[in-house]
Amino acid sequence: MRLAFFGAEGKVGRALVPVLEAAGHEVRGIELGDDPDVSGCDAAVDFTTPDAAPANVRAALEQGVSCVVGTTGWDPAELGALAAEKGLRLFVAPNFSTGAVLMMRFAREAAEHFPRAEVIELHNEAKKDAPSGTAKATAAAIGGNTTIHSVRLPGLVAHQEVIFGGDGQLLTIRHDTTGRESFADGVLLALTKLDELPPGLTTGLDTLLS
Ligand code: NAP
């Protein structure tokens, strides 16, 4: 596919662009201050900032190009409606790591069999928000009053443990992200399935994993 990549020079962009190119995609990087010209592209990918992503997505949709977005911290509902109006797709996932998404799926299943769980999320000290979006989504999937513990330390990348407690037994589900390449499989999957999605907004990588 011919891809426009908003934020190609960012931390995620620098890890993903070589993987997308190695998979056979042609990538046009678009940075802050560049004209958001996606003409001739089959899809646009955005890993920028919550302030920048809505304008980038709007520009792509206005040019008739569907979008895959990893930028977190913004509400895609309005642009999902615009995509539906135009018969285009807007796919947004707060976590493109297949392992993290499977961890949430397994946690939802385990929650049916254990009375209590707590989530421990551990990230590098550079991460400003706490708890992480993935930890909040996991706690919501488990239900009840699931406590989240947040750890911010140098040396960590992105890790999460979900500990389930029951009578005489514990179950721990753990996922470790050791590099930003972990998001590549999810982005490639979303690009492969983009045209099969219904027009409008689709959220969450879980919807694409069989
Ligand atoms: P980052 O290193 O700050 O990269 C953001 C990049 O976007 C920078 O190169 C920035 O350029 C560029 N940018 C800013 N405004 C732009 C615009 N209007 N048009 C085009 N490019 C623009 O951040 P990151 O770590 O790569 O993360 C990017 C986003 O992805 C964040 O929202 C993060 O939370 C999210 N994320 C999502 C997932 C997921 O799985 N869904 C995983 C990791 C991260 P300048 O440096 O010039 O400002």
PDB file of C-alpha atoms and ligand atoms in Angstrom:
ATOM      1  CA  MET A   1       0.000   0.000   0.000  1.00  0.00           C
ATOM      2  CA  ARG A   2       1.016   3.644  -0.408  1.00  0.00           C
ATOM      3  CA  LEU A   3       0.879   5.082   3.125  1.00  0.00           C
ATOM      4  CA  ALA A   4       1.007   8.566   4.598  1.00  0.00           C
ATOM      5  CA  PHE A   5       2.571   8.417   8.087  1.00  0.00           C
ATOM      6  CA  PHE A   6       1.863  11.397  10.349  1.00  0.00           C
ATOM      7  CA  GLY A   7       4.622  11.498  12.980  1.00  0.00           C
ATOM      8  CA  ALA A   8       7.133   9.349  11.053  1.00  0.00           C
ATOM      9  CA  GLU A   9      10.017  11.043  12.936  1.00  0.00           C
ATOM     10  CA  GLY A  10       8.517  10.380  16.382  1.00  0.00           C
ATOM     11  CA  LYS A  11       9.619   7.566  18.706  1.00  0.00           C
ATOM     12  CA  VAL A  12       6.913   5.195  17.450  1.00  0.00           C
ATOM     13  CA  GLY A  13       7.213   6.410  13.857  1.00  0.00           C
ATOM     14  CA  ARG A  14      10.968   5.750  13.726  1.00  0.00           C
ATOM     15  CA  ALA A  15      10.383   2.181  14.943  1.00  0.00           C
ATOM     16  CA  LEU A  16       7.411   1.461  12.683  1.00  0.00           C
ATOM     17  CA  VAL A  17       8.336   2.994   9.322  1.00  0.00           C
ATOM     18  CA  PRO A  18      11.213   0.537   8.596  1.00  0.00           C
ATOM     19  CA  VAL A  19       8.938  -2.404   9.489  1.00  0.00           C
ATOM     20  CA  LEU A  20       6.150  -1.105   7.224  1.00  0.00           C
ATOM     21  CA  GLU A  21       8.660  -0.606   4.401  1.00  0.00           C
ATOM     22  CA  ALA A  22      10.138  -4.070   4.923  1.00  0.00           C
ATOM     23  CA  ALA A  23       6.590  -5.442   4.638  1.00  0.00           C
ATOM     24  CA  GLY A  24       6.347  -3.865   1.177  1.00  0.00           C
ATOM     25  CA  HIS A  25       4.503  -0.622   1.955  1.00  0.00           C
ATOM     26  CA  GLU A  26       5.604   2.683   0.438  1.00  0.00           C
ATOM     27  CA  VAL A  27       5.689   5.329   3.197  1.00  0.00           C
ATOM     28  CA  ARG A  28       5.383   9.126   2.867  1.00  0.00           C
ATOM     29  CA  GLY A  29       6.350  10.719   6.194  1.00  0.00           C
ATOM     30  CA  ILE A  30       4.429  13.866   7.175  1.00  0.00           C
ATOM     31  CA  GLU A  31       5.789  15.958  10.057  1.00  0.00           C
ATOM     32  CA  LEU A  32       4.566  18.942  12.049  1.00  0.00           C
ATOM     33  CA  GLY A  33       4.449  21.963   9.738  1.00  0.00           C
ATOM     34  CA  ASP A  34       4.284  19.859   6.544  1.00  0.00           C
ATOM     35  CA  ASP A  35       1.304  20.176   4.215  1.00  0.00           C
ATOM     36  CA  PRO A  36      -0.970  17.221   5.205  1.00  0.00           C
ATOM     37  CA  ASP A  37      -1.072  16.077   1.579  1.00  0.00           C
ATOM     38  CA  VAL A  38      -2.118  12.410   1.397  1.00  0.00           C
ATOM     39  CA  SER A  39      -3.166  12.456  -2.260  1.00  0.00           C
ATOM     40  CA  GLY A  40      -2.407   9.187  -4.006  1.00  0.00           C
ATOM     41  CA  CYS A  41      -2.178   7.281  -0.705  1.00  0.00           C
ATOM     42  CA  ASP A  42      -4.249   4.168   0.075  1.00  0.00           C
ATOM     43  CA  ALA A  43      -4.316   4.855   3.825  1.00  0.00           C
ATOM     44  CA  ALA A  44      -2.929   7.240   6.448  1.00  0.00           C
ATOM     45  CA  VAL A  45      -1.335   6.257   9.771  1.00  0.00           C
ATOM     46  CA  ASP A  46      -1.105   8.702  12.710  1.00  0.00           C
ATOM     47  CA  PHE A  47       1.175   8.456  15.749  1.00  0.00           C
ATOM     48  CA  THR A  48       1.493  12.135  16.738  1.00  0.00           C
ATOM     49  CA  THR A  49      -0.100  14.010  19.640  1.00  0.00           C
ATOM     50  CA  PRO A  50      -3.692  14.373  20.910  1.00  0.00           C
ATOM     51  CA  ASP A  51      -3.663  17.993  19.641  1.00  0.00           C
ATOM     52  CA  ALA A  52      -2.412  17.102  16.158  1.00  0.00           C
ATOM     53  CA  ALA A  53      -4.218  13.841  15.388  1.00  0.00           C
ATOM     54  CA  PRO A  54      -7.770  15.225  14.845  1.00  0.00           C
ATOM     55  CA  ALA A  55      -6.594  17.750  12.225  1.00  0.00           C
ATOM     56  CA  ASN A  56      -4.452  15.118  10.482  1.00  0.00           C
ATOM     57  CA  VAL A  57      -7.312  12.619  10.387  1.00  0.00           C
ATOM     58  CA  ARG A  58      -9.753  15.273   9.156  1.00  0.00           C
ATOM     59  CA  ALA A  59      -7.335  16.281   6.386  1.00  0.00           C
ATOM     60  CA  ALA A  60      -6.913  12.642   5.294  1.00  0.00           C
ATOM     61  CA  LEU A  61     -10.663  11.942   5.312  1.00  0.00           C
ATOM     62  CA  GLU A  62     -11.362  15.153   3.390  1.00  0.00           C
ATOM     63  CA  GLN A  63      -8.937  13.824   0.743  1.00  0.00           C
ATOM     64  CA  GLY A  64     -10.811  10.486   0.607  1.00  0.00           C
ATOM     65  CA  VAL A  65      -8.192   8.457   2.538  1.00  0.00           C
ATOM     66  CA  SER A  66      -9.028   6.032   5.386  1.00  0.00           C
ATOM     67  CA  CYS A  67      -6.970   6.189   8.601  1.00  0.00           C
ATOM     68  CA  VAL A  68      -5.296   3.943  11.178  1.00  0.00           C
ATOM     69  CA  VAL A  69      -4.590   5.892  14.387  1.00  0.00           C
ATOM     70  CA  GLY A  70      -2.500   5.009  17.424  1.00  0.00           C
ATOM     71  CA  THR A  71      -2.406   8.472  19.010  1.00  0.00           C
ATOM     72  CA  THR A  72      -4.147   8.335  22.380  1.00  0.00           C
ATOM     73  CA  GLY A  73      -5.934  10.993  24.439  1.00  0.00           C
ATOM     74  CA  TRP A  74      -8.506  12.340  21.950  1.00  0.00           C
ATOM     75  CA  ASP A  75     -12.135  11.538  21.124  1.00  0.00           C
ATOM     76  CA  PRO A  76     -12.547  10.121  17.597  1.00  0.00           C
ATOM     77  CA  ALA A  77     -16.393  10.044  17.637  1.00  0.00           C
ATOM     78  CA  GLU A  78     -16.938  13.165  15.502  1.00  0.00           C
ATOM     79  CA  LEU A  79     -14.389  12.133  12.867  1.00  0.00           C
ATOM     80  CA  GLY A  80     -15.839   8.603  12.894  1.00  0.00           C
ATOM     81  CA  ALA A  81     -19.128  10.175  11.795  1.00  0.00           C
ATOM     82  CA  LEU A  82     -17.310  12.098   9.045  1.00  0.00           C
ATOM     83  CA  ALA A  83     -15.655   8.856   7.877  1.00  0.00           C
ATOM     84  CA  ALA A  84     -19.049   7.087   7.779  1.00  0.00           C
ATOM     85  CA  GLU A  85     -20.528   9.970   5.796  1.00  0.00           C
ATOM     86  CA  LYS A  86     -17.742   9.597   3.230  1.00  0.00           C
ATOM     87  CA  GLY A  87     -17.820   5.773   3.121  1.00  0.00           C
ATOM     88  CA  LEU A  88     -14.276   5.663   4.608  1.00  0.00           C
ATOM     89  CA  ARG A  89     -12.754   3.832   7.594  1.00  0.00           C
ATOM     90  CA  LEU A  90     -11.299   5.297  10.775  1.00  0.00           C
ATOM     91  CA  PHE A  91      -9.595   2.631  12.876  1.00  0.00           C
ATOM     92  CA  VAL A  92      -8.326   3.747  16.303  1.00  0.00           C
ATOM     93  CA  ALA A  93      -6.564   1.515  18.830  1.00  0.00           C
ATOM     94  CA  PRO A  94      -5.162   2.633  22.201  1.00  0.00           C
ATOM     95  CA  ASN A  95      -2.763  -0.327  22.064  1.00  0.00           C
ATOM     96  CA  PHE A  96      -1.412  -1.873  18.859  1.00  0.00           C
ATOM     97  CA  SER A  97       0.646  -4.521  20.659  1.00  0.00           C
ATOM     98  CA  THR A  98      -0.995  -7.896  20.003  1.00  0.00           C
ATOM     99  CA  GLY A  99       0.460  -9.292  23.253  1.00  0.00           C
ATOM    100  CA  ALA A 100      -1.075  -6.514  25.344  1.00  0.00           C
ATOM    101  CA  VAL A 101      -4.453  -6.957  23.678  1.00  0.00           C
ATOM    102  CA  LEU A 102      -4.343 -10.713  24.290  1.00  0.00           C
ATOM    103  CA  MET A 103      -3.405 -10.021  27.933  1.00  0.00           C
ATOM    104  CA  MET A 104      -6.613  -7.972  28.277  1.00  0.00           C
ATOM    105  CA  ARG A 105      -8.643 -10.701  26.587  1.00  0.00           C
ATOM    106  CA  PHE A 106      -7.211 -13.401  28.900  1.00  0.00           C
ATOM    107  CA  ALA A 107      -7.794 -11.146  31.933  1.00  0.00           C
ATOM    108  CA  ARG A 108     -11.465 -10.726  30.973  1.00  0.00           C
ATOM    109  CA  GLU A 109     -11.787 -14.508  30.769  1.00  0.00           C
ATOM    110  CA  ALA A 110      -9.974 -15.114  34.092  1.00  0.00           C
ATOM    111  CA  ALA A 111     -12.198 -12.537  35.812  1.00  0.00           C
ATOM    112  CA  GLU A 112     -15.142 -14.883  35.353  1.00  0.00           C
ATOM    113  CA  HIS A 113     -13.410 -17.427  37.618  1.00  0.00           C
ATOM    114  CA  PHE A 114     -11.699 -15.317  40.329  1.00  0.00           C
ATOM    115  CA  PRO A 115     -13.354 -13.067  42.910  1.00  0.00           C
ATOM    116  CA  ARG A 116     -10.616 -10.363  42.981  1.00  0.00           C
ATOM    117  CA  ALA A 117      -7.848  -8.919  40.872  1.00  0.00           C
ATOM    118  CA  GLU A 118      -5.369  -6.052  40.979  1.00  0.00           C
ATOM    119  CA  VAL A 119      -3.419  -4.499  38.111  1.00  0.00           C
ATOM    120  CA  ILE A 120       0.214  -3.362  38.354  1.00  0.00           C
ATOM    121  CA  GLU A 121       1.398  -1.260  35.435  1.00  0.00           C
ATOM    122  CA  LEU A 122       5.071  -0.304  35.172  1.00  0.00           C
ATOM    123  CA  HIS A 123       6.446   2.267  32.731  1.00  0.00           C
ATOM    124  CA  ASN A 124       9.524   4.361  32.147  1.00  0.00           C
ATOM    125  CA  GLU A 125       9.589   7.591  34.167  1.00  0.00           C
ATOM    126  CA  ALA A 126       9.116   9.579  30.906  1.00  0.00           C
ATOM    127  CA  LYS A 127       5.466   8.482  30.771  1.00  0.00           C
ATOM    128  CA  LYS A 128       3.478  11.378  32.189  1.00  0.00           C
ATOM    129  CA  ASP A 129      -0.005   9.883  32.630  1.00  0.00           C
ATOM    130  CA  ALA A 130      -0.870   7.359  35.329  1.00  0.00           C
ATOM    131  CA  PRO A 131      -2.566   4.958  35.348  1.00  0.00           C
ATOM    132  CA  SER A 132      -1.907   3.968  31.741  1.00  0.00           C
ATOM    133  CA  GLY A 133      -4.781   3.722  29.248  1.00  0.00           C
ATOM    134  CA  THR A 134      -4.150  -0.016  28.913  1.00  0.00           C
ATOM    135  CA  ALA A 135      -4.368  -0.492  32.701  1.00  0.00           C
ATOM    136  CA  LYS A 136      -7.660   1.429  32.815  1.00  0.00           C
ATOM    137  CA  ALA A 137      -9.045  -0.628  29.926  1.00  0.00           C
ATOM    138  CA  THR A 138      -7.940  -3.850  31.643  1.00  0.00           C
ATOM    139  CA  ALA A 139      -9.568  -2.834  34.933  1.00  0.00           C
ATOM    140  CA  ALA A 140     -12.788  -1.969  33.082  1.00  0.00           C
ATOM    141  CA  ALA A 141     -12.733  -5.358  31.320  1.00  0.00           C
ATOM    142  CA  ILE A 142     -12.289  -7.147  34.666  1.00  0.00           C
ATOM    143  CA  GLY A 143     -15.044  -5.083  36.288  1.00  0.00           C
ATOM    144  CA  GLY A 144     -15.698  -4.491  39.987  1.00  0.00           C
ATOM    145  CA  ASN A 145     -13.406  -2.185  41.937  1.00  0.00           C
ATOM    146  CA  THR A 146     -10.143  -3.384  40.436  1.00  0.00           C
ATOM    147  CA  THR A 147      -7.248  -1.443  41.977  1.00  0.00           C
ATOM    148  CA  ILE A 148      -4.466  -0.222  39.688  1.00  0.00           C
ATOM    149  CA  HIS A 149      -0.894   0.355  40.951  1.00  0.00           C
ATOM    150  CA  SER A 150       1.361   2.533  38.811  1.00  0.00           C
ATOM    151  CA  VAL A 151       5.171   2.336  38.877  1.00  0.00           C
ATOM    152  CA  ARG A 152       7.382   4.896  37.059  1.00  0.00           C
ATOM    153  CA  LEU A 153      11.105   4.105  37.077  1.00  0.00           C
ATOM    154  CA  PRO A 154      14.119   4.442  34.772  1.00  0.00           C
ATOM    155  CA  GLY A 155      15.009   1.128  33.147  1.00  0.00           C
ATOM    156  CA  LEU A 156      11.401   0.133  32.526  1.00  0.00           C
ATOM    157  CA  VAL A 157       9.766   0.229  29.076  1.00  0.00           C
ATOM    158  CA  ALA A 158       6.061  -0.765  29.329  1.00  0.00           C
ATOM    159  CA  HIS A 159       4.916  -3.708  31.435  1.00  0.00           C
ATOM    160  CA  GLN A 160       1.706  -4.880  33.063  1.00  0.00           C
ATOM    161  CA  GLU A 161       0.745  -7.628  35.487  1.00  0.00           C
ATOM    162  CA  VAL A 162      -2.772  -8.673  36.330  1.00  0.00           C
ATOM    163  CA  ILE A 163      -2.906 -10.739  39.523  1.00  0.00           C
ATOM    164  CA  PHE A 164      -6.041 -12.726  40.273  1.00  0.00           C
ATOM    165  CA  GLY A 165      -6.567 -14.015  43.823  1.00  0.00           C
ATOM    166  CA  GLY A 166      -8.815 -16.876  44.857  1.00  0.00           C
ATOM    167  CA  ASP A 167      -9.032 -19.416  47.669  1.00  0.00           C
ATOM    168  CA  GLY A 168      -5.615 -21.102  47.841  1.00  0.00           C
ATOM    169  CA  GLN A 169      -4.511 -19.927  44.402  1.00  0.00           C
ATOM    170  CA  LEU A 170      -3.128 -16.982  42.447  1.00  0.00           C
ATOM    171  CA  LEU A 171      -3.049 -16.449  38.696  1.00  0.00           C
ATOM    172  CA  THR A 172      -0.693 -13.864  37.189  1.00  0.00           C
ATOM    173  CA  ILE A 173      -0.950 -12.672  33.595  1.00  0.00           C
ATOM    174  CA  ARG A 174       1.996 -10.538  32.533  1.00  0.00           C
ATOM    175  CA  HIS A 175       2.937  -8.690  29.368  1.00  0.00           C
ATOM    176  CA  ASP A 176       6.278  -6.958  28.718  1.00  0.00           C
ATOM    177  CA  THR A 177       6.895  -4.502  25.899  1.00  0.00           C
ATOM    178  CA  THR A 178      10.623  -4.412  25.269  1.00  0.00           C
ATOM    179  CA  GLY A 179      10.604  -2.286  22.104  1.00  0.00           C
ATOM    180  CA  ARG A 180       8.284  -0.079  20.053  1.00  0.00           C
ATOM    181  CA  GLU A 181       8.471  -2.621  17.215  1.00  0.00           C
ATOM    182  CA  SER A 182       5.823  -4.450  19.279  1.00  0.00           C
ATOM    183  CA  PHE A 183       3.221  -2.090  17.767  1.00  0.00           C
ATOM    184  CA  ALA A 184       4.095  -3.070  14.175  1.00  0.00           C
ATOM    185  CA  ASP A 185       2.108  -6.330  13.976  1.00  0.00           C
ATOM    186  CA  GLY A 186      -1.066  -4.560  15.086  1.00  0.00           C
ATOM    187  CA  VAL A 187      -0.627  -1.711  12.610  1.00  0.00           C
ATOM    188  CA  LEU A 188       0.070  -4.170   9.767  1.00  0.00           C
ATOM    189  CA  LEU A 189      -3.033  -6.163  10.745  1.00  0.00           C
ATOM    190  CA  ALA A 190      -5.183  -3.017  10.795  1.00  0.00           C
ATOM    191  CA  LEU A 191      -3.908  -1.996   7.343  1.00  0.00           C
ATOM    192  CA  THR A 192      -4.627  -5.475   5.966  1.00  0.00           C
ATOM    193  CA  LYS A 193      -8.183  -5.476   7.320  1.00  0.00           C
ATOM    194  CA  LEU A 194      -8.988  -1.789   6.810  1.00  0.00           C
ATOM    195  CA  ASP A 195     -11.071  -2.247   3.653  1.00  0.00           C
ATOM    196  CA  GLU A 196     -13.092  -5.089   5.242  1.00  0.00           C
ATOM    197  CA  LEU A 197     -14.246  -2.854   8.119  1.00  0.00           C
ATOM    198  CA  PRO A 198     -17.607  -1.105   7.970  1.00  0.00           C
ATOM    199  CA  PRO A 199     -17.418   2.594   7.044  1.00  0.00           C
ATOM    200  CA  GLY A 200     -17.003   4.880  10.069  1.00  0.00           C
ATOM    201  CA  LEU A 201     -15.216   4.341  13.379  1.00  0.00           C
ATOM    202  CA  THR A 202     -13.875   0.997  14.618  1.00  0.00           C
ATOM    203  CA  THR A 203     -11.926   0.949  17.897  1.00  0.00           C
ATOM    204  CA  GLY A 204      -9.615  -1.576  19.498  1.00  0.00           C
ATOM    205  CA  LEU A 205      -7.248  -4.156  18.039  1.00  0.00           C
ATOM    206  CA  ASP A 206      -9.308  -6.839  19.789  1.00  0.00           C
ATOM    207  CA  THR A 207     -12.001  -6.389  17.123  1.00  0.00           C
ATOM    208  CA  LEU A 208      -9.466  -7.500  14.459  1.00  0.00           C
ATOM    209  CA  LEU A 209      -7.938 -10.492  16.284  1.00  0.00           C
ATOM    210  CA  SER A 210      -9.858 -13.691  15.578  1.00  0.00           C
TER     211      SER A 210
HETATM  212  P1  NAP B   1       6.607  11.428  19.917  1.00  0.00           P
HETATM  213  O1  NAP B   1       7.951  10.786  19.954  1.00  0.00           O
HETATM  214  O2  NAP B   1       6.372  12.695  20.639  1.00  0.00           O
HETATM  215  O3  NAP B   1       6.249  11.580  18.373  1.00  0.00           O
HETATM  216  C1  NAP B   1       5.216  12.369  17.905  1.00  0.00           C
HETATM  217  C2  NAP B   1       5.648  12.828  16.518  1.00  0.00           C
HETATM  218  O4  NAP B   1       4.547  13.475  15.874  1.00  0.00           O
HETATM  219  C3  NAP B   1       6.797  13.828  16.575  1.00  0.00           C
HETATM  220  O5  NAP B   1       7.725  13.503  15.552  1.00  0.00           O
HETATM  221  C4  NAP B   1       6.084  15.157  16.284  1.00  0.00           C
HETATM  222  O6  NAP B   1       6.923  16.094  15.674  1.00  0.00           O
HETATM  223  C5  NAP B   1       5.037  14.668  15.306  1.00  0.00           C
HETATM  224  N1  NAP B   1       3.942  15.629  15.122  1.00  0.00           N
HETATM  225  C6  NAP B   1       3.417  16.501  16.020  1.00  0.00           C
HETATM  226  N2  NAP B   1       2.400  17.200  15.455  1.00  0.00           N
HETATM  227  C7  NAP B   1       2.284  16.747  14.175  1.00  0.00           C
HETATM  228  C8  NAP B   1       1.449  17.085  13.076  1.00  0.00           C
HETATM  229  N3  NAP B   1       0.522  18.047  13.178  1.00  0.00           N
HETATM  230  N4  NAP B   1       1.584  16.399  11.912  1.00  0.00           N
HETATM  231  C9  NAP B   1       2.530  15.440  11.774  1.00  0.00           C
HETATM  232  N5  NAP B   1       3.378  15.107  12.774  1.00  0.00           N
HETATM  233  C10 NAP B   1       3.263  15.740  13.962  1.00  0.00           C
HETATM  234  O7  NAP B   1       5.491  10.413  20.446  1.00  0.00           O
HETATM  235  P2  NAP B   1       5.448   8.823  20.283  1.00  0.00           P
HETATM  236  O8  NAP B   1       6.045   8.173  21.476  1.00  0.00           O
HETATM  237  O9  NAP B   1       5.937   8.454  18.935  1.00  0.00           O
HETATM  238  O10 NAP B   1       3.883   8.589  20.403  1.00  0.00           O
HETATM  239  C11 NAP B   1       2.989   9.176  19.475  1.00  0.00           C
HETATM  240  C12 NAP B   1       1.565   8.941  19.955  1.00  0.00           C
HETATM  241  O11 NAP B   1       1.293   7.536  19.881  1.00  0.00           O
HETATM  242  C13 NAP B   1       1.274   9.332  21.409  1.00  0.00           C
HETATM  243  O12 NAP B   1      -0.062   9.825  21.482  1.00  0.00           O
HETATM  244  C14 NAP B   1       1.353   8.019  22.163  1.00  0.00           C
HETATM  245  O13 NAP B   1       0.559   8.041  23.333  1.00  0.00           O
HETATM  246  C15 NAP B   1       0.773   7.096  21.134  1.00  0.00           C
HETATM  247  N6  NAP B   1       1.155   5.702  21.254  1.00  0.00           N
HETATM  248  C16 NAP B   1       0.208   4.801  20.937  1.00  0.00           C
HETATM  249  C17 NAP B   1       0.504   3.459  20.951  1.00  0.00           C
HETATM  250  C18 NAP B   1      -0.536   2.480  20.549  1.00  0.00           C
HETATM  251  O14 NAP B   1      -0.254   1.264  20.568  1.00  0.00           O
HETATM  252  N7  NAP B   1      -1.731   2.912  20.170  1.00  0.00           N
HETATM  253  C19 NAP B   1       1.785   3.043  21.292  1.00  0.00           C
HETATM  254  C20 NAP B   1       2.743   3.996  21.626  1.00  0.00           C
HETATM  255  C21 NAP B   1       2.419   5.328  21.597  1.00  0.00           C
HETATM  256  P3  NAP B   1       7.704  17.189  16.600  1.00  0.00           P
HETATM  257  O15 NAP B   1       8.676  16.393  17.400  1.00  0.00           O
HETATM  258  O16 NAP B   1       8.312  18.074  15.573  1.00  0.00           O
HETATM  259  O17 NAP B   1       6.651  17.857  17.451  1.00  0.00           O
END
